[in-house]
Short mmCIF file of C-alpha atoms and ligand atoms in Angstrom, two decimals:
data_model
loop_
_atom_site.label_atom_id
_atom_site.label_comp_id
_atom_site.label_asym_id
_atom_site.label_seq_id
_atom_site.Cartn_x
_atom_site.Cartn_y
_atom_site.Cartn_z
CA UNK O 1 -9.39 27.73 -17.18
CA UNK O 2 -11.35 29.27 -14.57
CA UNK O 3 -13.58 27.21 -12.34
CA UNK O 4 -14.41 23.37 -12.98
CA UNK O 5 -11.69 21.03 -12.99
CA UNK O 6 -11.84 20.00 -16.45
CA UNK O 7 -9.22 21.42 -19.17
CA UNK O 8 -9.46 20.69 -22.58
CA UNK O 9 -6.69 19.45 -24.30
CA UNK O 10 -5.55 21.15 -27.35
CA UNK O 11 -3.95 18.28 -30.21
CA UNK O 12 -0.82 18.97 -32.35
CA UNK O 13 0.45 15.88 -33.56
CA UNK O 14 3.84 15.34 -34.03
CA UNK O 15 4.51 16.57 -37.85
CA UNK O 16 7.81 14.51 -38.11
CA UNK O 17 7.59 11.36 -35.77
CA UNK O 18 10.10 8.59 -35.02
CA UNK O 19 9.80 5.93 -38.10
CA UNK O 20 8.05 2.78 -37.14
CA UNK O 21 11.36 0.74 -37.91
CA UNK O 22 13.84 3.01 -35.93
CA UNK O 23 11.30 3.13 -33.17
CA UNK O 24 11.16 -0.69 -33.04
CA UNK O 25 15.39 -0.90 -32.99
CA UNK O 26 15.11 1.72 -29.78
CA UNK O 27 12.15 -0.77 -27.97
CA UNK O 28 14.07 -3.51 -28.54
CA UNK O 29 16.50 -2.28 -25.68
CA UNK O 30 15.21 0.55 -24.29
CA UNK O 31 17.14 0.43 -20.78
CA UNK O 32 16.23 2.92 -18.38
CA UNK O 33 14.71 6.72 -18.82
CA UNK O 34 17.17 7.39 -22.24
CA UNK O 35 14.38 7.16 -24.88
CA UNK O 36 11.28 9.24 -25.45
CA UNK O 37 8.07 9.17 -27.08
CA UNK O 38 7.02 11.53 -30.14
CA UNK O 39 5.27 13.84 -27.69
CA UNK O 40 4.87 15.55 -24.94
CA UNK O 41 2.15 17.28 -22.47
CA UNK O 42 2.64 20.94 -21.39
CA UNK O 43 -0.30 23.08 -19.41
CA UNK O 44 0.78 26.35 -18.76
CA UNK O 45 -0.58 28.48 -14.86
CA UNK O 46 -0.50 32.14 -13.94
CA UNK O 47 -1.78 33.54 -10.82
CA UNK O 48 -4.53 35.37 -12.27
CA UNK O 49 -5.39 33.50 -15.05
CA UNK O 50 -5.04 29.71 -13.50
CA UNK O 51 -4.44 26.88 -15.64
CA UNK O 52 -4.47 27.49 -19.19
CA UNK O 53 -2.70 26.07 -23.08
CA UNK O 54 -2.98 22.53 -22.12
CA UNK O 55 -1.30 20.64 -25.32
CA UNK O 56 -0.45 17.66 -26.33
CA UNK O 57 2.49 18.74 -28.91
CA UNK O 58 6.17 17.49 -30.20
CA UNK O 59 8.74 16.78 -27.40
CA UNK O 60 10.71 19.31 -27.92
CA UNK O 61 13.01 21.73 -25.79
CA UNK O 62 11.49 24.12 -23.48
CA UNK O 63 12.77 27.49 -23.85
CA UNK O 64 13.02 29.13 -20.40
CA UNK O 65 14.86 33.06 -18.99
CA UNK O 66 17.63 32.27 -17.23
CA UNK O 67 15.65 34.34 -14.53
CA UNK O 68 13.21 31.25 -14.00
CA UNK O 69 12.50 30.89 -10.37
CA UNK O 70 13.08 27.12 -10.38
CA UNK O 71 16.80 27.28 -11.54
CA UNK O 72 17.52 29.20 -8.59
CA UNK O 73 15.11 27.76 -5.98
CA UNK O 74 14.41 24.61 -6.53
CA UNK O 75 10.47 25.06 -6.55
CA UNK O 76 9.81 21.27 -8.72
CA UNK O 77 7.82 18.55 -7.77
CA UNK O 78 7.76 15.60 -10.15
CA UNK O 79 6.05 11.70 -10.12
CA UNK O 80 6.69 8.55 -12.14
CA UNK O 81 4.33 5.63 -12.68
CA UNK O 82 4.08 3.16 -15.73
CA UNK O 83 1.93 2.47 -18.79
CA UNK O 84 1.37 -1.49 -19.30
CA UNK O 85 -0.11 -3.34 -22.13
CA UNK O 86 -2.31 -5.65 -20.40
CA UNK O 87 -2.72 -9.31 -20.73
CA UNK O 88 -5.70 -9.07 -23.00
CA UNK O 89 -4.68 -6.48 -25.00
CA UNK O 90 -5.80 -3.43 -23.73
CA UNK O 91 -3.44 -0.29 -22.35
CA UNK O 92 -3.85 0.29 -18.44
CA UNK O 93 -2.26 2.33 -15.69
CA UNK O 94 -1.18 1.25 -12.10
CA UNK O 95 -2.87 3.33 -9.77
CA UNK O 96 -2.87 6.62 -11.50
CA UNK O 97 -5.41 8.24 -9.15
CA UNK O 98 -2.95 8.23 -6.06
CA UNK O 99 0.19 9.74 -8.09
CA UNK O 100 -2.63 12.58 -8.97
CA UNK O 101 -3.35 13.14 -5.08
CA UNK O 102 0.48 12.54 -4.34
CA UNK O 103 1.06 15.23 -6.85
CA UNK O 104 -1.58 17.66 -5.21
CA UNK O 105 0.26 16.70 -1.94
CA UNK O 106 3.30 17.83 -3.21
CA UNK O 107 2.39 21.14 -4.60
CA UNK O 108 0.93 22.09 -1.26
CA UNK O 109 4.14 21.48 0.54
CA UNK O 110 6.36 23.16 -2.46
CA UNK O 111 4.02 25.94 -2.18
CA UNK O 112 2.73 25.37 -5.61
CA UNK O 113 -0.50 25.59 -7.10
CA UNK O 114 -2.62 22.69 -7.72
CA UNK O 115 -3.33 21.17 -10.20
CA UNK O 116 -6.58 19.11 -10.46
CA UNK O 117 -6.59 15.71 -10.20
CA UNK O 118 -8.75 15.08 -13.20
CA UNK O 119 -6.75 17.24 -15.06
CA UNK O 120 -3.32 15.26 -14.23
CA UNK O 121 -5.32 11.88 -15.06
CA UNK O 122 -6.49 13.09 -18.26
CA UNK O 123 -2.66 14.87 -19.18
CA UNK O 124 -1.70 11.06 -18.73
CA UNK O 125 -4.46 9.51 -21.34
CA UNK O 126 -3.88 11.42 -24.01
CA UNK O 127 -0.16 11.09 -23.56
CA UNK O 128 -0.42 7.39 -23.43
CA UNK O 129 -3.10 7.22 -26.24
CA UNK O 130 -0.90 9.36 -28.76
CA UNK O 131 2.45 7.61 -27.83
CA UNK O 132 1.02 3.99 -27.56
CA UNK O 133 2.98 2.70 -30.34
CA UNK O 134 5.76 3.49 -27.75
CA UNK O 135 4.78 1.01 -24.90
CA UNK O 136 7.27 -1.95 -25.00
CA UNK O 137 5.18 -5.28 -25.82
CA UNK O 138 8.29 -7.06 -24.62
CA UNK O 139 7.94 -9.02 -20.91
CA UNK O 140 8.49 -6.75 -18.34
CA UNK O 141 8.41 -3.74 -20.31
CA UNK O 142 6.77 -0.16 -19.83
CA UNK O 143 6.00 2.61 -20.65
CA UNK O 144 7.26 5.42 -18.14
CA UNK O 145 5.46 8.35 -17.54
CA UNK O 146 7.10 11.47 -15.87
CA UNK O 147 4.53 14.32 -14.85
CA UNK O 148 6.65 17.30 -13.45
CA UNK O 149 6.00 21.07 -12.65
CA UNK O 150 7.98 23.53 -12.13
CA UNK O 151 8.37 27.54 -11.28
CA UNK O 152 8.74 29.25 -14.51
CA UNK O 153 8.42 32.54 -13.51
CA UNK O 154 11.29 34.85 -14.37
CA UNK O 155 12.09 36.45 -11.28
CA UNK O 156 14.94 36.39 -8.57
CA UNK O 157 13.18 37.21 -5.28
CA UNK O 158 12.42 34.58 -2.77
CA UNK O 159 8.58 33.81 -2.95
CA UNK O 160 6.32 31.24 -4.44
CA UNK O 161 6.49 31.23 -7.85
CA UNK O 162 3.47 33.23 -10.02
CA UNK O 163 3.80 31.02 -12.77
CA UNK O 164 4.20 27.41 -13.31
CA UNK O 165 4.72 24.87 -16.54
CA UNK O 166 3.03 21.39 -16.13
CA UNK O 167 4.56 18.56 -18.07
CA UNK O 168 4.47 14.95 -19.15
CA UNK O 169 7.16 13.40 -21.41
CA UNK O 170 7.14 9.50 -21.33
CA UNK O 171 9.98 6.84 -21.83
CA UNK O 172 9.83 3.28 -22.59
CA UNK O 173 11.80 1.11 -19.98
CA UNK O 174 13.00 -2.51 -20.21
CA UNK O 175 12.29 -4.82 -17.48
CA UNK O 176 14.49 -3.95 -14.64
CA UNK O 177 16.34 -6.67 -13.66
CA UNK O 178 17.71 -8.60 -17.18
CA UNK O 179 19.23 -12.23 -16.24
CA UNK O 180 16.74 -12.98 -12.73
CA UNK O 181 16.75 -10.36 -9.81
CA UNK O 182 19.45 -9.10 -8.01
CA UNK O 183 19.60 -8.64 -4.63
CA UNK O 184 21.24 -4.85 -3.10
CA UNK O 185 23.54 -4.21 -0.89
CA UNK O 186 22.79 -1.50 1.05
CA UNK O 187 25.09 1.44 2.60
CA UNK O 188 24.42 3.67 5.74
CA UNK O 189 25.94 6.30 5.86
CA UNK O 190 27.98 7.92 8.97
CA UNK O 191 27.45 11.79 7.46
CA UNK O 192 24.14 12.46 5.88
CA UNK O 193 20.66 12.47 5.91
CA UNK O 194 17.49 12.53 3.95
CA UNK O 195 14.78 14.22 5.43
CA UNK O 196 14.56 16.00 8.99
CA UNK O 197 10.99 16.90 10.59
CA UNK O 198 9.33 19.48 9.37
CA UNK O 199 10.98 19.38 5.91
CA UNK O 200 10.49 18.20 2.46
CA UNK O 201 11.20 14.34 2.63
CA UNK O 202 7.41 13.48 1.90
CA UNK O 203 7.30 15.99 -1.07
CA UNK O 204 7.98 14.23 -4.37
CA UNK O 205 10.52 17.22 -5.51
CA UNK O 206 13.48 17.21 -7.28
CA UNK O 207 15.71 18.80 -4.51
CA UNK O 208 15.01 15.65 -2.28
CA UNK O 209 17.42 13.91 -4.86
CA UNK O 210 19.48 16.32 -5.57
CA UNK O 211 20.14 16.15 -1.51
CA UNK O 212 21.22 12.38 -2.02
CA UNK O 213 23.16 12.52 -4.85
CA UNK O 214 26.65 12.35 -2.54
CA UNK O 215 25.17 10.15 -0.34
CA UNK O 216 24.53 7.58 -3.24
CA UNK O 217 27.89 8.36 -4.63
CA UNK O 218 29.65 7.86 -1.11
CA UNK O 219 27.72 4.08 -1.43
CA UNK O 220 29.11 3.34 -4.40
CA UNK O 221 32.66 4.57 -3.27
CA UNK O 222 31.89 1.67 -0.71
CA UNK O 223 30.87 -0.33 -3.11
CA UNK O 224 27.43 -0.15 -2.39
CA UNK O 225 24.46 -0.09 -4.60
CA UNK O 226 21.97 2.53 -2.70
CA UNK O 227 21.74 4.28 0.72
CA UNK O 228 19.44 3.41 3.54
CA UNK O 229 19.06 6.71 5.20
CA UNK O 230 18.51 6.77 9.12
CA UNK O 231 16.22 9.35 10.78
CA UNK O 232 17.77 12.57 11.13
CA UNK O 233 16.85 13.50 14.64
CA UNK O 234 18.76 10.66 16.55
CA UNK O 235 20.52 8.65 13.06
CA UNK O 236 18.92 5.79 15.06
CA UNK O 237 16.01 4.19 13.04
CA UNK O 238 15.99 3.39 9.46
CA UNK O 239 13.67 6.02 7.10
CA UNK O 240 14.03 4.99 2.98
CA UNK O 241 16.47 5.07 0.84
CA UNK O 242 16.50 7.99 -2.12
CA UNK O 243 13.72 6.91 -4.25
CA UNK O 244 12.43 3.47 -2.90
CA UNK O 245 10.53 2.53 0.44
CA UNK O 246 12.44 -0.21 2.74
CA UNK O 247 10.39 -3.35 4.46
CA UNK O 248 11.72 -5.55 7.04
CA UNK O 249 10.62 -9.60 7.42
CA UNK O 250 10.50 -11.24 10.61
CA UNK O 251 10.83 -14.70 10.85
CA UNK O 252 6.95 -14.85 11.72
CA UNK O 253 6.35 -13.72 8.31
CA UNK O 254 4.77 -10.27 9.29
CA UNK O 255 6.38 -7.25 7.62
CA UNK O 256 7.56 -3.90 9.32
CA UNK O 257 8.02 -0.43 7.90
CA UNK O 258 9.16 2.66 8.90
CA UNK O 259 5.86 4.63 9.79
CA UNK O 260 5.04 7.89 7.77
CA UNK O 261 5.64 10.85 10.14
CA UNK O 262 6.67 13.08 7.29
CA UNK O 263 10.01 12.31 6.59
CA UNK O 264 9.36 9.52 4.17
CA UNK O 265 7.85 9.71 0.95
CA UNK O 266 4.51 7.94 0.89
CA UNK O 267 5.17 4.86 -1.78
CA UNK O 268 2.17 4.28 -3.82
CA UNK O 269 4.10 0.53 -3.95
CA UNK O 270 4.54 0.71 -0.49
CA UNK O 271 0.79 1.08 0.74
CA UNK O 272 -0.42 -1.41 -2.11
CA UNK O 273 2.29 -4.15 0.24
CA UNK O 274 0.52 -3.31 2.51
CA UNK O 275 -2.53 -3.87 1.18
CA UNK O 276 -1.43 -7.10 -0.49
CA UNK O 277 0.29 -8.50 2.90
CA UNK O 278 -2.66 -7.65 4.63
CA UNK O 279 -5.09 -9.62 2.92
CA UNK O 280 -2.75 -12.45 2.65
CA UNK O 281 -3.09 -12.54 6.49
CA UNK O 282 0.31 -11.41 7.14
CA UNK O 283 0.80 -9.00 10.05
CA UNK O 284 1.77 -5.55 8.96
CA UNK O 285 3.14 -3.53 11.02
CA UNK O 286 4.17 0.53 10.47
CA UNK O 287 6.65 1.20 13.49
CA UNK O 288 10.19 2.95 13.92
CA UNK O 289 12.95 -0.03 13.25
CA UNK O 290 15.97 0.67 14.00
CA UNK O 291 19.82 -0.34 12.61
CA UNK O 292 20.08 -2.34 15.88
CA UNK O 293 17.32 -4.04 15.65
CA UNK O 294 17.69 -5.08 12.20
CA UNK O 295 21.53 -5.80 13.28
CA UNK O 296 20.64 -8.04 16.28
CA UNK O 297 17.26 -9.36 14.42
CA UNK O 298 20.23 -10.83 11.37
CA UNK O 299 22.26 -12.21 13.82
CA UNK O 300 19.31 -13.83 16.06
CA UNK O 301 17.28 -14.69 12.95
CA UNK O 302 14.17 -12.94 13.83
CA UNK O 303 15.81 -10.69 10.47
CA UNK O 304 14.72 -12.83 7.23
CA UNK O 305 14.73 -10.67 4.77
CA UNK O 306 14.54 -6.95 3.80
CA UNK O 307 13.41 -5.44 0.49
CA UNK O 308 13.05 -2.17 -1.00
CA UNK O 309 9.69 -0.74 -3.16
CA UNK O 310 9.13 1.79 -5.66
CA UNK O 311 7.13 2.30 -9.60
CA UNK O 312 10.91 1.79 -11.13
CA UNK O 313 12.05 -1.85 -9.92
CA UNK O 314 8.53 -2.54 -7.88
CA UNK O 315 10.25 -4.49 -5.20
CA UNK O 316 14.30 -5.46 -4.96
CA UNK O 317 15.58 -7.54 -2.08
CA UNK O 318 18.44 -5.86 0.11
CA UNK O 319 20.66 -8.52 0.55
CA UNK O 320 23.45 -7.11 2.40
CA UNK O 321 23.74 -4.00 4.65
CA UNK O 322 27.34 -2.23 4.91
CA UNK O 323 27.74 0.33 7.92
CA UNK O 324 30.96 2.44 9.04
CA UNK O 325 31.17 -0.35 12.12
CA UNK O 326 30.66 -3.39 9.83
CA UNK O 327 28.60 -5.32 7.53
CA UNK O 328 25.55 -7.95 7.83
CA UNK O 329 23.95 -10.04 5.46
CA UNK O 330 20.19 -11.16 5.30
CA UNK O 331 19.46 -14.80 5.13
CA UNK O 332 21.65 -16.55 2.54
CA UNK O 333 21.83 -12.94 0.88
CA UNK O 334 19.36 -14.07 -2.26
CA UNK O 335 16.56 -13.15 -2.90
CA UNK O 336 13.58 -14.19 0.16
CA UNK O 337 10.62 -16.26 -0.41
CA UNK O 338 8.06 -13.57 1.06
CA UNK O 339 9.74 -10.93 -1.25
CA UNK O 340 9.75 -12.66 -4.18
CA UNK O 341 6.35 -13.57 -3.61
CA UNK O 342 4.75 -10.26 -3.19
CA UNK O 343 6.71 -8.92 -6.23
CA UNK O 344 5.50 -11.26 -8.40
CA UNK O 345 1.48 -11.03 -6.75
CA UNK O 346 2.47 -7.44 -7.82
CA UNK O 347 3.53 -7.82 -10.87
CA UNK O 348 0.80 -9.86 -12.18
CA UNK O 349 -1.71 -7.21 -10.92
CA UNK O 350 0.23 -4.91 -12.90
CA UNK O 351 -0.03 -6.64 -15.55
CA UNK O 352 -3.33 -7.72 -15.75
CA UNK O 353 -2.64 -11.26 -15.45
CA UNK O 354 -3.80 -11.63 -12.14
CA UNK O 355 -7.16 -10.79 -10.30
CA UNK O 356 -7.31 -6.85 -9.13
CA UNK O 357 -8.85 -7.12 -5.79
CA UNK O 358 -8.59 -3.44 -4.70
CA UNK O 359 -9.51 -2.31 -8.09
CA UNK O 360 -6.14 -0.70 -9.10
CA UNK O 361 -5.74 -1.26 -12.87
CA UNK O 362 -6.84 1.86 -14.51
CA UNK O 363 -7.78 0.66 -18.21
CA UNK O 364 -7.60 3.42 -20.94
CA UNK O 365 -8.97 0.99 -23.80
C1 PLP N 401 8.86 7.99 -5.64
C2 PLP N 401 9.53 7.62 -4.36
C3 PLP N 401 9.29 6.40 -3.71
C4 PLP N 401 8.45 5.30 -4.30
O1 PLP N 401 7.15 5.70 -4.54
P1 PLP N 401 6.22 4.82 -5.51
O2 PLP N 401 4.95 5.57 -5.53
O3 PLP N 401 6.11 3.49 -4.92
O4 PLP N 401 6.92 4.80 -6.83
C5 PLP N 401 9.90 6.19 -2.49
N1 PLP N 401 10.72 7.10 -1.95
C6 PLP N 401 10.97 8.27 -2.56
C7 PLP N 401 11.87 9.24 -1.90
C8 PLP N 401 10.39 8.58 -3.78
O5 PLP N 401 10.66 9.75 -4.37
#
């Protein structure tokens, strides 16, 4: 493609798909980001061609030179939202314009070339509209979609990549929670960070999580459930955790949140609880908060409740917060009445069985 932002789509159907019955015995407990669809998304880019081969074809392996830039450099960016069947019937997206901008965001900081927004949107659709059979009809089920690009270019010297392979596979998911939500405890840890200034931490890339992985495995070791990562300048104020935004309650029922300065990844849930909390009249406030302050705030009860937000669980209330120097627990350590309620106003958006005041729902038919 040269000029314009519109590619068009080339369609191979999948010649040997999954059988209707075997695909109904994988929805009926699809878990978490273990099954796939029949198909898959690719769009090819090279420097002086530009984007070019967009297909819609079988999921299948992607052959790649052992030379390719990004298994050496780490030049990926990736994003994740859901698929819904709606209320009424109908298929619709959350929000599918901002995890196109997000991704254009992305490539800019990964040094990456970018790829148009309408051309990400329609990658999605005719994902979603070959693979629909795969959306779960069960409650609280999804269908995941995972857009990703990476340097393909076979070549060991450090620059950004000349060539790049766009693609979307897409997994059916399960509700999150099974058996009522569960509250998280929370681990800080003593030795590492996320994100410093002037890095990567509001990139949507794959090294981001590869940088946690020890963190999250020194939480569990604690027997923890995540990591709430503090600011790497002073380790004094609270950032996100590896994949989910964190909100604070005060007993005023206004909500804090770590402020986006660049080392936090800008939630798409996050800014619609914003949005939501907003309109409900609640205060909303984006400010530095620090361990102290949510230490003292627990112990004075100016603390109510904490929670955490992302597309995977939408929102998941921190109960309990262990540190090297000792452990606190919010409220009675269930589940808070402000949290609960703006998952479920969530949800229901989501879901289409609620009214869409900011005109999120993206329907597809
Ligand atoms: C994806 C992600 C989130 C959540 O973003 P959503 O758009 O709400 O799904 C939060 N933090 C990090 C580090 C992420 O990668």
């Amino acid at each position: 493609m040269s000029g314009g932002d519109k590619l068009d789509f080339e369609i191979r159907p999948n010649p040997a798909p999954v059988a209707a019955a075997e695909r109904a015995a994988l929805l009926a407990n699809p878990g978490f980001g273990r099954i796939f669809t029949d198909h898959m998304v690719t769009i090819r880019y090279a420097e002086e061609k530009g984007w070019y081969d967009a297909r819609v074809e079988a999921r299948a392996a992607i052959p790649m030179d052992p030379a390719a830039a990004v298994l050496h450099y780490a030049q990926e960016i990736f994003e994740g939202l859901k698929a819904y069947h709606a209320a009424d019937g109908g298929v619709t997206m959350f929000r599918p314009e901002a995890n196109a901008a997000r991704f254009v965001a992305s490539a800019n900081r990964m040094a990456m070339p970018a790829l148009p927004e309408q051309a990400f949107l329609d990658s999605l659709r005719h994902l979603v509209e070959i693979d629909r059979e795969w959306i779960p009809t069960a409650d609280g089920g999804s269908l995941y979609l995972r857009p990703f690009m990476f340097a393909s270019e076979a070549f060991l010297g450090v620059r950004p990549a000349k060539e790049f392979l766009y693609v979307v596979i897409a997994s059916p998911v399960g509700a999150y929670f099974t058996g009522g939500v569960q509250p998280v405890t929370v681990w800080i840890s003593p030795n590492y960070t996320r994100a410093a200034p002037g890095g990567t931490g509001a990139a949507k890339c794959g090294g981001n999580y590869a940088n946690s992985l020890v963190a999250k495995a020194e939480a569990v070791a604690h027997g923890c459930d995540d990591v709430v990562f503090l600011d790497a300048a002073e380790r004094r104020t609270i950032d996100e955790m590896s994949g989910m935004n964190v909100f604070i309650v005060l007993d005023d029922g206004s909500l804090v949140t770590p402020p986006l300065t660049g080392t936090i990844l800008a939630g798409i849930t996050r800014e619609s609880v914003l949005m939501l909390a907003g309109r409900d009249g609640r205060t909303v406030t984006e400010r530095p908060f620090s361990l102290d302050e949510w230490r003292d705030g627990v112990a004075s009860g100016r603390v109510r409740e904490a929670f955490a937000c992302g597309t995977a669980a939408v929102i998941t209330p921190i109960g309990r917060v262990r540190t090297p120097d000792g452990d606190f627990t919010i409220g009675d350590g269930g589940p808070g009445e402000v949290t609960m309620g703006l998952r479920q106003q969530l949800i229901d958006i989501q879901r289409g069985r609620a009214e869409d005041p900011f005109g999120w729902v993206h329907r597809l038919r």
